[in-house]
Short mmCIF file of C-alpha atoms in Angstrom, two decimals:
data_model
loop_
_atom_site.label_atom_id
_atom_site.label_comp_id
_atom_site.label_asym_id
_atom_site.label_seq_id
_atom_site.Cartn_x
_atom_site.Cartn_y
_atom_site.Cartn_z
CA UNK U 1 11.43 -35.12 -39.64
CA UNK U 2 9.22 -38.23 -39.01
CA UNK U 3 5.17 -38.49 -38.46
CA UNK U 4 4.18 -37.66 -35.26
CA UNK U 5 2.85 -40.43 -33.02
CA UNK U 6 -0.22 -40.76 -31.18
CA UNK U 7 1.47 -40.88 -28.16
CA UNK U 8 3.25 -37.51 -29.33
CA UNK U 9 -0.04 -35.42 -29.39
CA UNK U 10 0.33 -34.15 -25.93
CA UNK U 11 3.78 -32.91 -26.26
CA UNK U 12 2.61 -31.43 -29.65
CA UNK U 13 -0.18 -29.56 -27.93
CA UNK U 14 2.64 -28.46 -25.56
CA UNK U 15 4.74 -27.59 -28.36
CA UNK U 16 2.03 -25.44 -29.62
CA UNK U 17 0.37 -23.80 -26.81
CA UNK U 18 4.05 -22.80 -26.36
CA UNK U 19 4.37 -21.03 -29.10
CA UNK U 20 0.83 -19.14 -29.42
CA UNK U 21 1.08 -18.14 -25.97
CA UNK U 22 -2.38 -20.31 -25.34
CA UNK U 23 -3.13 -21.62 -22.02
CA UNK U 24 -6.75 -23.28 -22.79
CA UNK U 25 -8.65 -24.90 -20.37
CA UNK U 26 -9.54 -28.58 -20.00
CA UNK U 27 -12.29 -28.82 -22.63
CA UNK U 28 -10.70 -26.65 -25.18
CA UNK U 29 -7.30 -28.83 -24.85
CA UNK U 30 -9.34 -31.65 -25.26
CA UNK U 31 -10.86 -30.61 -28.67
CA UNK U 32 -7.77 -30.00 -29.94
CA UNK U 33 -6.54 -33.39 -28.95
CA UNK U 34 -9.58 -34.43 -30.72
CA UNK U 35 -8.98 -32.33 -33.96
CA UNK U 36 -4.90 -33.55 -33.86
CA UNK U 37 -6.13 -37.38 -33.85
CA UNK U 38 -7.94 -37.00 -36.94
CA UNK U 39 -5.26 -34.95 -38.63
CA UNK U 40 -2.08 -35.63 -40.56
CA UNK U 41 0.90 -34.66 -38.33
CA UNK U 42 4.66 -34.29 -38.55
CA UNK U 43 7.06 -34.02 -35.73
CA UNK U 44 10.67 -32.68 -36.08
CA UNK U 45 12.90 -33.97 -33.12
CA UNK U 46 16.56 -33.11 -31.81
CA UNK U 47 17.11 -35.58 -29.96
CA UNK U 48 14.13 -37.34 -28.14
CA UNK U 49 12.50 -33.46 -28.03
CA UNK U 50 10.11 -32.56 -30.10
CA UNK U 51 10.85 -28.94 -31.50
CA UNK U 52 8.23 -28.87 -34.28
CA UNK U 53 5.07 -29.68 -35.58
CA UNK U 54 2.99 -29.58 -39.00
CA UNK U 55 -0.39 -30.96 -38.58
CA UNK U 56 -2.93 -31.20 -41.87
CA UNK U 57 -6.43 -31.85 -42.09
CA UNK U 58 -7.81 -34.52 -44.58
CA UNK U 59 -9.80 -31.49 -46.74
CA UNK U 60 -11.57 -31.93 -50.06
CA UNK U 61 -11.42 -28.73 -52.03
CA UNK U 62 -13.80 -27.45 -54.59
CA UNK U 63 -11.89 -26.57 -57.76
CA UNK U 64 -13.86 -25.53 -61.11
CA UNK U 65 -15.84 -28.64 -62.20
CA UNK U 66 -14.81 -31.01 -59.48
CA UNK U 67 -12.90 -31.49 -56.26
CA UNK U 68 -9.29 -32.22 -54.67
CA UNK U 69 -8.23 -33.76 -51.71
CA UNK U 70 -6.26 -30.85 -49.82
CA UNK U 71 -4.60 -31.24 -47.04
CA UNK U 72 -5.36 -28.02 -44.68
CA UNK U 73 -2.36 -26.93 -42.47
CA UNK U 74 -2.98 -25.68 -39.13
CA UNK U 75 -0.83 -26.02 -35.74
CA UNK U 76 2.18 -25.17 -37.68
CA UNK U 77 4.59 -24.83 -34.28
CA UNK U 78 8.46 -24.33 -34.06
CA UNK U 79 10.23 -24.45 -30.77
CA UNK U 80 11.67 -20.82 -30.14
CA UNK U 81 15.05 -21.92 -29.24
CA UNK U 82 14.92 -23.99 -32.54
CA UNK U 83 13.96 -20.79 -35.17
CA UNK U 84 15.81 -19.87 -38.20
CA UNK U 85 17.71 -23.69 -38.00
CA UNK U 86 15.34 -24.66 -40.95
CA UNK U 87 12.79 -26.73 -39.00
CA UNK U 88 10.14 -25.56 -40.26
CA UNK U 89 11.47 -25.76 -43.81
CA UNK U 90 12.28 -29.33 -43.50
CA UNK U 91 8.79 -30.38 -42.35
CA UNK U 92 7.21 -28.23 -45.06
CA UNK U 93 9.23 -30.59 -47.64
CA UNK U 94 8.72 -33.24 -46.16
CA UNK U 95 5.05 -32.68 -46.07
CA UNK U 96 5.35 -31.82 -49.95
CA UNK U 97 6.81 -35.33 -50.53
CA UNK U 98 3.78 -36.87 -48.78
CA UNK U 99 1.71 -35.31 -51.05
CA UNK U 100 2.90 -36.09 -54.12
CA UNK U 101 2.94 -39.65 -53.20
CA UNK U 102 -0.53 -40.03 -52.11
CA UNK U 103 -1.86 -37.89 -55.25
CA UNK U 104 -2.68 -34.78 -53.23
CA UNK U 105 -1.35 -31.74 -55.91
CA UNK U 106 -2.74 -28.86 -53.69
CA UNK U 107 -2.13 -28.20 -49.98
CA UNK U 108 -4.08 -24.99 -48.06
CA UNK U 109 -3.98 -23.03 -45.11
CA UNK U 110 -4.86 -19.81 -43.55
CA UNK U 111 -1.58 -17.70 -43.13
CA UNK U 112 -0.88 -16.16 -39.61
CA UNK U 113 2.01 -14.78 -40.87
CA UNK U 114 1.75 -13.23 -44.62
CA UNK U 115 5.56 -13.31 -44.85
CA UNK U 116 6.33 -16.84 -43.73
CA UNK U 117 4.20 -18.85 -46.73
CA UNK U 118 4.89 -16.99 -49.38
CA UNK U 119 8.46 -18.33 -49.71
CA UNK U 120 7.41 -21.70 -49.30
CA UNK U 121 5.06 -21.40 -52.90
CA UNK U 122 1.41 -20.77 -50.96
CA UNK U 123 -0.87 -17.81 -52.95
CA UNK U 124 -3.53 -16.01 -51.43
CA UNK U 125 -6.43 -17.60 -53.52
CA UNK U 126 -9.59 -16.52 -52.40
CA UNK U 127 -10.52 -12.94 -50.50
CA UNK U 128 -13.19 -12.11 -47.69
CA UNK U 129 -14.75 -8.88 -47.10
CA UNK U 130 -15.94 -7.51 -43.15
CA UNK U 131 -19.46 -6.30 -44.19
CA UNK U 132 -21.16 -3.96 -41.79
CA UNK U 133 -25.16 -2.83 -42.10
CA UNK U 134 -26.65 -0.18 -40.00
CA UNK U 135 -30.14 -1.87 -39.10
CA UNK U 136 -31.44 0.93 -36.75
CA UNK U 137 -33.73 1.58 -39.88
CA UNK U 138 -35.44 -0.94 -42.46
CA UNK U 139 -32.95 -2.35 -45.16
CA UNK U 140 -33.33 -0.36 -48.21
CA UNK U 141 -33.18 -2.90 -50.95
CA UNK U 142 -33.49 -2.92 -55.02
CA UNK U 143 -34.91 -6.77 -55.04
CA UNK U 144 -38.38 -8.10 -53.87
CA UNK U 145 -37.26 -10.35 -50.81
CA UNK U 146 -38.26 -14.36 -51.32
CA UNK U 147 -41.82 -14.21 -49.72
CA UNK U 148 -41.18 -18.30 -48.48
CA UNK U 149 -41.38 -18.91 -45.25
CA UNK U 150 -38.25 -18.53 -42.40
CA UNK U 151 -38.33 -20.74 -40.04
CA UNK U 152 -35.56 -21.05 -37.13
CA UNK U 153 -34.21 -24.47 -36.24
CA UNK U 154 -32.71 -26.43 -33.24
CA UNK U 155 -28.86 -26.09 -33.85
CA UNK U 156 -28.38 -29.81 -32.86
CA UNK U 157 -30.80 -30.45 -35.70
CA UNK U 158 -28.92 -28.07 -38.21
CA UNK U 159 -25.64 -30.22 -39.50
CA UNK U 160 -28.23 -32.69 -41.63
CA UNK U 161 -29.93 -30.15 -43.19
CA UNK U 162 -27.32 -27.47 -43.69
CA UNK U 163 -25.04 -30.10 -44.40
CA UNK U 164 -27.22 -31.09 -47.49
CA UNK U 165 -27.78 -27.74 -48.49
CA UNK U 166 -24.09 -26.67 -48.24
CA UNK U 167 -22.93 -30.27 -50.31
CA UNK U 168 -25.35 -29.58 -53.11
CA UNK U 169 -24.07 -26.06 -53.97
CA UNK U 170 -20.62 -26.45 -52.58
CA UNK U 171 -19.64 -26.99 -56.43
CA UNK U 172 -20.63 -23.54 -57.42
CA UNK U 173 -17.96 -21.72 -56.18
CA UNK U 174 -14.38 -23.38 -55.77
CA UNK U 175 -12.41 -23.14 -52.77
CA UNK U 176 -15.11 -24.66 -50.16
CA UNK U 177 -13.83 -27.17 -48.11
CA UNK U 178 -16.20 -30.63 -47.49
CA UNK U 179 -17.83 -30.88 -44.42
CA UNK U 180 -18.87 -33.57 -42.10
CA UNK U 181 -21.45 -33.45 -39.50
CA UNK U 182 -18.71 -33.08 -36.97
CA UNK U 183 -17.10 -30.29 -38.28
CA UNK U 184 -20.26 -28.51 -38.44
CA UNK U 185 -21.37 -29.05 -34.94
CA UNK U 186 -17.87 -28.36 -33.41
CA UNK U 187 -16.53 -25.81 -35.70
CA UNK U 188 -19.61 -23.89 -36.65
CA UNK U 189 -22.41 -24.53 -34.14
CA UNK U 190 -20.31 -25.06 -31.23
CA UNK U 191 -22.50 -23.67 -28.16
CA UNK U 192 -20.08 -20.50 -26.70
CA UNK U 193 -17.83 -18.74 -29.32
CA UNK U 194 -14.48 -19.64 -28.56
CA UNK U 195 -13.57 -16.02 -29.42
CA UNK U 196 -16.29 -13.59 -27.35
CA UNK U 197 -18.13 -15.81 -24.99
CA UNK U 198 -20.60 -12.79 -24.42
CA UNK U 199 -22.24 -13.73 -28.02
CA UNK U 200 -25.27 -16.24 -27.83
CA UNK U 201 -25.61 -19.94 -28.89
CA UNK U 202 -25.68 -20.11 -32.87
CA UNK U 203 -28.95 -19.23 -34.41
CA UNK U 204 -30.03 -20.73 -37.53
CA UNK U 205 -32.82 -19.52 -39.80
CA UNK U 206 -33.99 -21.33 -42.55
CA UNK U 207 -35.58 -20.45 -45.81
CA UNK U 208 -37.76 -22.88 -47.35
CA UNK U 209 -40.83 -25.28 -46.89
CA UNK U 210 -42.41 -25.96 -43.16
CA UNK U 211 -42.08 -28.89 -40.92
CA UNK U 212 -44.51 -30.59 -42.85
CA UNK U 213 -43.41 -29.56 -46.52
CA UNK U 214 -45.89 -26.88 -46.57
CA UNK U 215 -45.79 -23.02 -46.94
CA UNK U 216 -46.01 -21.57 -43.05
CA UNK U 217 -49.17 -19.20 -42.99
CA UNK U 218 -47.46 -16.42 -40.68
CA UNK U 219 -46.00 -13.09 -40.64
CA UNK U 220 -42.56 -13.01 -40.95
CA UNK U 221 -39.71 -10.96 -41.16
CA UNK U 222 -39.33 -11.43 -44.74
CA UNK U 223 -42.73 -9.57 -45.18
CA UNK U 224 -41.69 -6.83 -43.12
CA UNK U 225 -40.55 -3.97 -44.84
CA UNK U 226 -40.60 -1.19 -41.92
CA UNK U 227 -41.60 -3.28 -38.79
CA UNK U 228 -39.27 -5.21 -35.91
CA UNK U 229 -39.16 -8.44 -34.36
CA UNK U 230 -37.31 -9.80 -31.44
CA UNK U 231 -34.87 -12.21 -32.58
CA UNK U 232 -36.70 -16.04 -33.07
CA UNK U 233 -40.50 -14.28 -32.38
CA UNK U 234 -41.08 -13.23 -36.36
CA UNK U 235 -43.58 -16.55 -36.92
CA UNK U 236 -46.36 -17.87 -34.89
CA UNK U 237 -46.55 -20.60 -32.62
CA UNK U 238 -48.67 -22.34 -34.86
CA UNK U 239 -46.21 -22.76 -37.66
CA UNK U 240 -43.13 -24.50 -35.43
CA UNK U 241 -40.83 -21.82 -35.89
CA UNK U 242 -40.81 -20.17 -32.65
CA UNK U 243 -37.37 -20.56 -30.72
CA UNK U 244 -39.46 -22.69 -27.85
CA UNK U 245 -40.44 -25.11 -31.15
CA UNK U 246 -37.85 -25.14 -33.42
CA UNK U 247 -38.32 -26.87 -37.25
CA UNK U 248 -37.76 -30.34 -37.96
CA UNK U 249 -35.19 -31.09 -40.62
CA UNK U 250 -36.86 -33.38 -42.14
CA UNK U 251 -39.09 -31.28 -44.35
CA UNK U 252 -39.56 -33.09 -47.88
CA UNK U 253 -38.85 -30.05 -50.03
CA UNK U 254 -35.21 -28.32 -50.60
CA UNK U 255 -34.80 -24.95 -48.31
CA UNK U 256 -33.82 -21.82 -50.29
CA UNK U 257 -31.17 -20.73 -48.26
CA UNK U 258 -30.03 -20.19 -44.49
CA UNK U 259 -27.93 -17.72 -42.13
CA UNK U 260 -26.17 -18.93 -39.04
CA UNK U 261 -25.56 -16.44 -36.54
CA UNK U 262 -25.05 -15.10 -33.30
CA UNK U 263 -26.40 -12.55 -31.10
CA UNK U 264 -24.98 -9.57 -27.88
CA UNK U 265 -26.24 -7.12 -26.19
CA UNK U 266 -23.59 -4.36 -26.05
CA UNK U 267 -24.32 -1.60 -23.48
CA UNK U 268 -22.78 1.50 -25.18
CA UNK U 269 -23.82 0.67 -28.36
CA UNK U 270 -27.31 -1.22 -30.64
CA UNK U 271 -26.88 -4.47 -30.24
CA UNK U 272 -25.22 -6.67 -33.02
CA UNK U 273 -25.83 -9.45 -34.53
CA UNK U 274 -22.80 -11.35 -36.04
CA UNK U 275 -23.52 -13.16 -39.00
CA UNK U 276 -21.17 -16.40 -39.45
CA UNK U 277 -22.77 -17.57 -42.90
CA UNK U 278 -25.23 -16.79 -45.41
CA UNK U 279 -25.96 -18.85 -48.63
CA UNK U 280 -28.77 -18.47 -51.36
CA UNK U 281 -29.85 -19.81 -54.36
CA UNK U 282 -31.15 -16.55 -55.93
CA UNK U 283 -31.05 -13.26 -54.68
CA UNK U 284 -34.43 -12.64 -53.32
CA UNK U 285 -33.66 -15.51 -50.99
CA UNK U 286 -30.82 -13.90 -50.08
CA UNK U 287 -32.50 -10.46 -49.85
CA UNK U 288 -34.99 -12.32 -47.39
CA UNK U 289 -32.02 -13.80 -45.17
CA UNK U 290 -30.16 -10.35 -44.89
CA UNK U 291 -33.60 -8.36 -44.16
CA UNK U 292 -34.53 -10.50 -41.52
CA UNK U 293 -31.32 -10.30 -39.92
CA UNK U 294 -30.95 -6.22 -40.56
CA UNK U 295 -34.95 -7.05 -38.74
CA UNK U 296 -33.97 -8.46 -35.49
CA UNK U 297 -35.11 -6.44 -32.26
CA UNK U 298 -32.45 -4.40 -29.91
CA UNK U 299 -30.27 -4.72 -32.50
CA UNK U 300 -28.42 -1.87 -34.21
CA UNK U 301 -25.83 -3.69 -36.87
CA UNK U 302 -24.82 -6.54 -39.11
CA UNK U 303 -21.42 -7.92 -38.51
CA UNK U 304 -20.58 -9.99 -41.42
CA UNK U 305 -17.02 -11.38 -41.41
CA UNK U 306 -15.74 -13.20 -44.56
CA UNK U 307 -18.28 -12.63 -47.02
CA UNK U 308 -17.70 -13.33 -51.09
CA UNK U 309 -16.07 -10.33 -52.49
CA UNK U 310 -18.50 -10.60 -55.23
CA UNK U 311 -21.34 -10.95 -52.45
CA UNK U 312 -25.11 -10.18 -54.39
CA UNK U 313 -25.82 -7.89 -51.21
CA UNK U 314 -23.63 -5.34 -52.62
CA UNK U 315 -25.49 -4.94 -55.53
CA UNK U 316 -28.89 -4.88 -54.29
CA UNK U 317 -28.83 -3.07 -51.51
CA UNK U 318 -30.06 0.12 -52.17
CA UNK U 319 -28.10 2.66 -50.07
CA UNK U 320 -24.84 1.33 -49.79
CA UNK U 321 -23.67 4.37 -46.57
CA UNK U 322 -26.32 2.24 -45.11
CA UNK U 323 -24.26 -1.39 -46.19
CA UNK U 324 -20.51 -0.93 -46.02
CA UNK U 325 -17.58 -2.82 -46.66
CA UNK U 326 -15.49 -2.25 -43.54
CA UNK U 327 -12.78 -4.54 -44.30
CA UNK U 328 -10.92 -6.92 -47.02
CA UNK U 329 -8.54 -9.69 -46.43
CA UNK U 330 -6.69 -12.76 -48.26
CA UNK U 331 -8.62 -16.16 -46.94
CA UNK U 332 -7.53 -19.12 -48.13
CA UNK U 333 -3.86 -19.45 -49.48
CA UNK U 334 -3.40 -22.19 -51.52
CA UNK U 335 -0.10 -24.13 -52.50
CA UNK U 336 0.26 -26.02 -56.02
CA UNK U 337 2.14 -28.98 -54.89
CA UNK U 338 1.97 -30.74 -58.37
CA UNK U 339 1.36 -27.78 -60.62
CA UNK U 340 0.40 -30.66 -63.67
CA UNK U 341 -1.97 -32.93 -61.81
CA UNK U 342 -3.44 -29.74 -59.98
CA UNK U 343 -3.91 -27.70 -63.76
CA UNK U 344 -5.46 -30.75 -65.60
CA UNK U 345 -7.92 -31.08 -62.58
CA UNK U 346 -9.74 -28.20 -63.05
CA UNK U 347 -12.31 -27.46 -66.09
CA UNK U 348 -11.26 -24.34 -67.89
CA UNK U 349 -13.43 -21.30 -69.40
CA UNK U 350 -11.47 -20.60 -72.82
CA UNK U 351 -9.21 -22.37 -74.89
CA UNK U 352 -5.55 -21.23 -74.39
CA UNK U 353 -2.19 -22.35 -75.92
CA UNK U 354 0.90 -21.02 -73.80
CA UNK U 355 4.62 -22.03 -72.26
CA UNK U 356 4.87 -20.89 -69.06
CA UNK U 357 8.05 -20.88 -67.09
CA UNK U 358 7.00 -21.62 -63.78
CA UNK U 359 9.80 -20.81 -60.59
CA UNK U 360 9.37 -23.23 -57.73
CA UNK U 361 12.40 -23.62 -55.49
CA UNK U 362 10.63 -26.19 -53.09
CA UNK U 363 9.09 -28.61 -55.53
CA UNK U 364 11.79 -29.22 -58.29
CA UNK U 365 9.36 -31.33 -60.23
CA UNK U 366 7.63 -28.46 -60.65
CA UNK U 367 10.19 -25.79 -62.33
CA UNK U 368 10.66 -25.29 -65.63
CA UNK U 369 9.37 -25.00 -69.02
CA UNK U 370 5.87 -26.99 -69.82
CA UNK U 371 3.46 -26.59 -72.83
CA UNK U 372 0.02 -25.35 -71.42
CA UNK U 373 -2.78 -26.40 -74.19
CA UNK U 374 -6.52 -26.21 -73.42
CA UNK U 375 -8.76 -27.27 -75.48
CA UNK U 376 -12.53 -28.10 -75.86
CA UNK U 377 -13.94 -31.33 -73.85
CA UNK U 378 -17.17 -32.85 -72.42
CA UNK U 379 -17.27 -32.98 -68.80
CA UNK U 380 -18.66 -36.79 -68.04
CA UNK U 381 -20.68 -38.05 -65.77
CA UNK U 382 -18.59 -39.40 -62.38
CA UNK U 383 -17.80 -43.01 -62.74
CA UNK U 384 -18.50 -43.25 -66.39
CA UNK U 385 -17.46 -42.56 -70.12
CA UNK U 386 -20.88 -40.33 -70.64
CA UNK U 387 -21.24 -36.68 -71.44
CA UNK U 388 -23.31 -34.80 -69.80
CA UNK U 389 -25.89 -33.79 -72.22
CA UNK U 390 -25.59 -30.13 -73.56
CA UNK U 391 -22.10 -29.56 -71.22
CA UNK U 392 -19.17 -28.18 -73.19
CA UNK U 393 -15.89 -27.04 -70.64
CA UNK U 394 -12.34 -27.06 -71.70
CA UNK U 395 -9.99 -29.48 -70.20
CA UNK U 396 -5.92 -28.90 -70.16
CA UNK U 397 -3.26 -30.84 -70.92
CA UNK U 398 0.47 -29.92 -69.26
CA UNK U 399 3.68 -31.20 -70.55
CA UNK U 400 7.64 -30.08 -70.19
CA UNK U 401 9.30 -28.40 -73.52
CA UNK U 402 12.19 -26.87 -74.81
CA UNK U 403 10.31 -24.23 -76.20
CA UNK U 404 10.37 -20.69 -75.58
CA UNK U 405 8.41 -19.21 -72.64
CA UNK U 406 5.51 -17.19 -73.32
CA UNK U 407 4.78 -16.12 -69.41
CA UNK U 408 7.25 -16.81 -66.55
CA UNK U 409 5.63 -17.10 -63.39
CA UNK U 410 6.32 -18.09 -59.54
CA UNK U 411 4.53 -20.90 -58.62
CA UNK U 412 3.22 -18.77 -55.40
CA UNK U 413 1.40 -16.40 -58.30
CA UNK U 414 -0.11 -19.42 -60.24
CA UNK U 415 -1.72 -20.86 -56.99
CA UNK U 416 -3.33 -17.44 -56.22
CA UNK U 417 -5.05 -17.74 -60.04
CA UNK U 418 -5.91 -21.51 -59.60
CA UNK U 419 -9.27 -21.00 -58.23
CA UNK U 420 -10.02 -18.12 -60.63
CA UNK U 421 -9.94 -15.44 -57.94
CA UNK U 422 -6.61 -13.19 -59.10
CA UNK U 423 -5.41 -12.05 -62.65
CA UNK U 424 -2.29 -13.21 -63.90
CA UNK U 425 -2.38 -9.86 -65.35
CA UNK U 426 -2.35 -8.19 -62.21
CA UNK U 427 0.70 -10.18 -61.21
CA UNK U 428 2.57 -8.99 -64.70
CA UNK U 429 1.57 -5.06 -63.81
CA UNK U 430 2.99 -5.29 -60.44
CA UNK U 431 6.04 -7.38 -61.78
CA UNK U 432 5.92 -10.72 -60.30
CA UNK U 433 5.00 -11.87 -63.68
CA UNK U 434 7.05 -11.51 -66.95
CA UNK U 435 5.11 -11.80 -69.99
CA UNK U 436 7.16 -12.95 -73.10
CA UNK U 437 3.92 -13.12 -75.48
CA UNK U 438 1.38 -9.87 -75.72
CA UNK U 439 -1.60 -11.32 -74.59
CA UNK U 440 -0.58 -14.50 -72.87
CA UNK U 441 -1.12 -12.96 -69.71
CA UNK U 442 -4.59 -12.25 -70.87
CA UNK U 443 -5.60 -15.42 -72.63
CA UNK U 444 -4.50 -17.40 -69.26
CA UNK U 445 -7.04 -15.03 -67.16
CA UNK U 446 -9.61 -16.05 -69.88
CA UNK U 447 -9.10 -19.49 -69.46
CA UNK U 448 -9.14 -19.34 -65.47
CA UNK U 449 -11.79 -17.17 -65.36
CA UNK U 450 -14.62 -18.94 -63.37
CA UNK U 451 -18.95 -17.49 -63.33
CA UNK U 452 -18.23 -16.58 -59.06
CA UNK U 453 -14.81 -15.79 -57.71
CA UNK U 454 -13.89 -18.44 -55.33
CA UNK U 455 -14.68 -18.42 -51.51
CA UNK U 456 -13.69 -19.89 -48.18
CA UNK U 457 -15.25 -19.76 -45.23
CA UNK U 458 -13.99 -21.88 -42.94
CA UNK U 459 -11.27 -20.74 -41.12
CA UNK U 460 -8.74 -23.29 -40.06
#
């Protein structure tokens, strides 16, 4: 096991195209050429053959209160005539042992395989839901919709604007990944959908100020309450949010909130529209968003993949045969490569006082017995010894002891709680969790517990 070369990415893509059954074309082969350059990688050879391949993208994850570099697995690749010979275990460790020597105590990914992770310590830590509306009538709602004006905007113009929208509430909920302006443009506004090529460009509506930092004086879809509009033709000319003059991004006042989406015509069936992200500050922003989707012409449903289990819409809409969840799947699992560093990270929501005995058969710095003690703190201003005013969190400290356990736990279960997303409780009801103490179980969850479950979006 060794990092993998430059000069090894071809073979690697090889190696991997190999083993996904993939056979991209020129410009798809190339972006992932692209993607492997700027990624962590690790080869395993027998011989001068390369027979597998870990790759890891330089993340930064939102935790509660703050952030962690994360490395995010992806191209994870054995040779077939090399399974079951511990390959793949090997590079896993050896990836572990990076991390924990360049002070990176979580590592992510998106499972293919549920089965495979799960023995090497990763937890399902946040959920999606597949939320369908039927928009051949109006959107029944229980909220007045955000009367500010929607405006659409040029997709080449979107990363700088989204990307500042997305940074400043990234912090809210944990599990977002950091973004660069790259990663929006090739990832998320990437002209054809690498997945259904009979979807349109991306669209992206905006909610918020005009062009010019005013309030656009036109009727809109977030007015509407039992009329249509063709997709882009809700505003008029005058107010530059037609699709033929798409916003600037340069307006002087903060938008509101914005939906990125796509569009197809389907003949034996309404048309869809395919929503890829939706984010809000309140909910009659995102009332606004979701009726002018549910609003666009020769369109019959709302496709929206990966939504926050805990998603506002749910609540306020006001007939929910009309919005359904159709589906509900782990997202992000997450892997606590330094269980310490990755615990005293994160702020905390209640004090606690526990042992846990935590199981981890990769990571032997990692199993044992360690006193978990949070206890009040102020959270301080980045890059100095100030509180912020008014801010009381808990903060935990995380130490080995000889004392008796009041909650044994795999480390796999502990990462799926990190974020805040699953009970600890749960885990000791379906017996993957053995609590010593009454109540430990329960005071952990308390201390965990976080104002939004976590939420990932980006796929990887």
């Amino acid at each position: 096991m060794r990092p993998l070369p430059e000069t090894d990415i071809d073979r690697a893509l090889d190696l991997a195209y190999l083993v996904f059954h993939d056979t991209p074309e020129e410009e798809k082969r190339k972006h992932h050429h692209d993607l492997l350059l700027g990624c962590d990688r690790i080869g395993a050879y027998d011989g001068d053959a390369l027979v597998g391949l870990i790759a890891a993208f330089r993340f930064t994850v939102s935790v509660p209160g703050g952030e962690l570099p994360c490395p995010g697995l992806t191209f994870v690749s054995v040779a077939p005539t090399h399974r079951r010979r511990g390959v793949l275990s090997g590079m896993i460790a050896k990836l572990y042992e990076m991390c924990r020597e360049e002070g990176r105590p979580v590592a992510a990914l998106w499972a293919s395989e549920d089965a495979i992770y799960g023995r090497f310590g990763f937890g399902p830590a946040t959920h999606g839901n597949t939320v369908e509306i039927n928009s051949e009538r109006p959107l029944a709602l229980r909220v007045t919709p955000d009367d500010g004006p929607l405006r659409l905007v040029d997709p080449a113009d979107a990363p700088a604007l989204l990307g500042a929208y997305y940074d400043r509430t990234r912090a809210d909920r944990a599990g977002r990944i950091a973004r660069s302006e790259a990663w929006w443009s090739e990832e998320w506004l990437v002209t054809e959908d690498e997945e259904d090529d009979e979807l349109s460009p991306p669209r992206v509506v905006v909610l918020g100020a005009g062009p010019d930092g005013t309030r656009a004086d036109a009727t809109r879809a977030a007015t509407q309450t039992d009329g249509r509009q063709a997709d882009g033709a809700h505003t008029s000319p005058d107010s530059h949010t037609s699709p033929e003059s798409p916003g600037s991004p340069d307006s002087p006042a903060p938008i509101k909130g914005y939906a990125v989406y796509r569009t197809k015509t389907r003949d034996d069936a309404p048309g869809l529209v395919r929503l890829d992200e939706l984010e809000a500050d309140t909910p009659q922003a995102a009332a606004a968003l979701w009726r002018y989707l549910a609003n666009i012409d020769l369109t019959g449903v709302v496709r929206a993949w990966g939504r926050p289990v805990d998603d506002s819409l749910l609540l306020f809409a006001a007939d929910r045969d009309q919005v359904r969840v159709t589906g509900h799947f782990p997202a992000l699992w997450l892997r606590l490569v330094d269980v310490r560093a990755a615990l005293e990270a994160r702020d905390w929501a209640a004090p606690a006082a526990l042992v846990l005995e935590v199981t981890d058969t990769q990571v032997p710095a990692n199993d044992g017995r360690f006193r978990l003690t949070v206890a009040p703190g102020d959270a301080t201003a980045e890059g100095t010894d100030t509180p912020y005013e008014g801010t009381a969190t808990y903060t935990a400290t995380y130490e080995p002891t000889s004392a008796p356990a009041d909650l044994s736990i795999e480390v796999r279960d502990l990462g799926a709680a990190y974020l805040g997303g699953t009970r600890i409780t749960a885990a000791v009801r379906a017996g993957l969790a053995t609590e010593h103490t009454p109540g430990s179980a329960a005071a952990l969850d308390a201390a965990l517990r976080t104002a939004h479950l976590p939420h990932t979006a980006d796929e990887f």
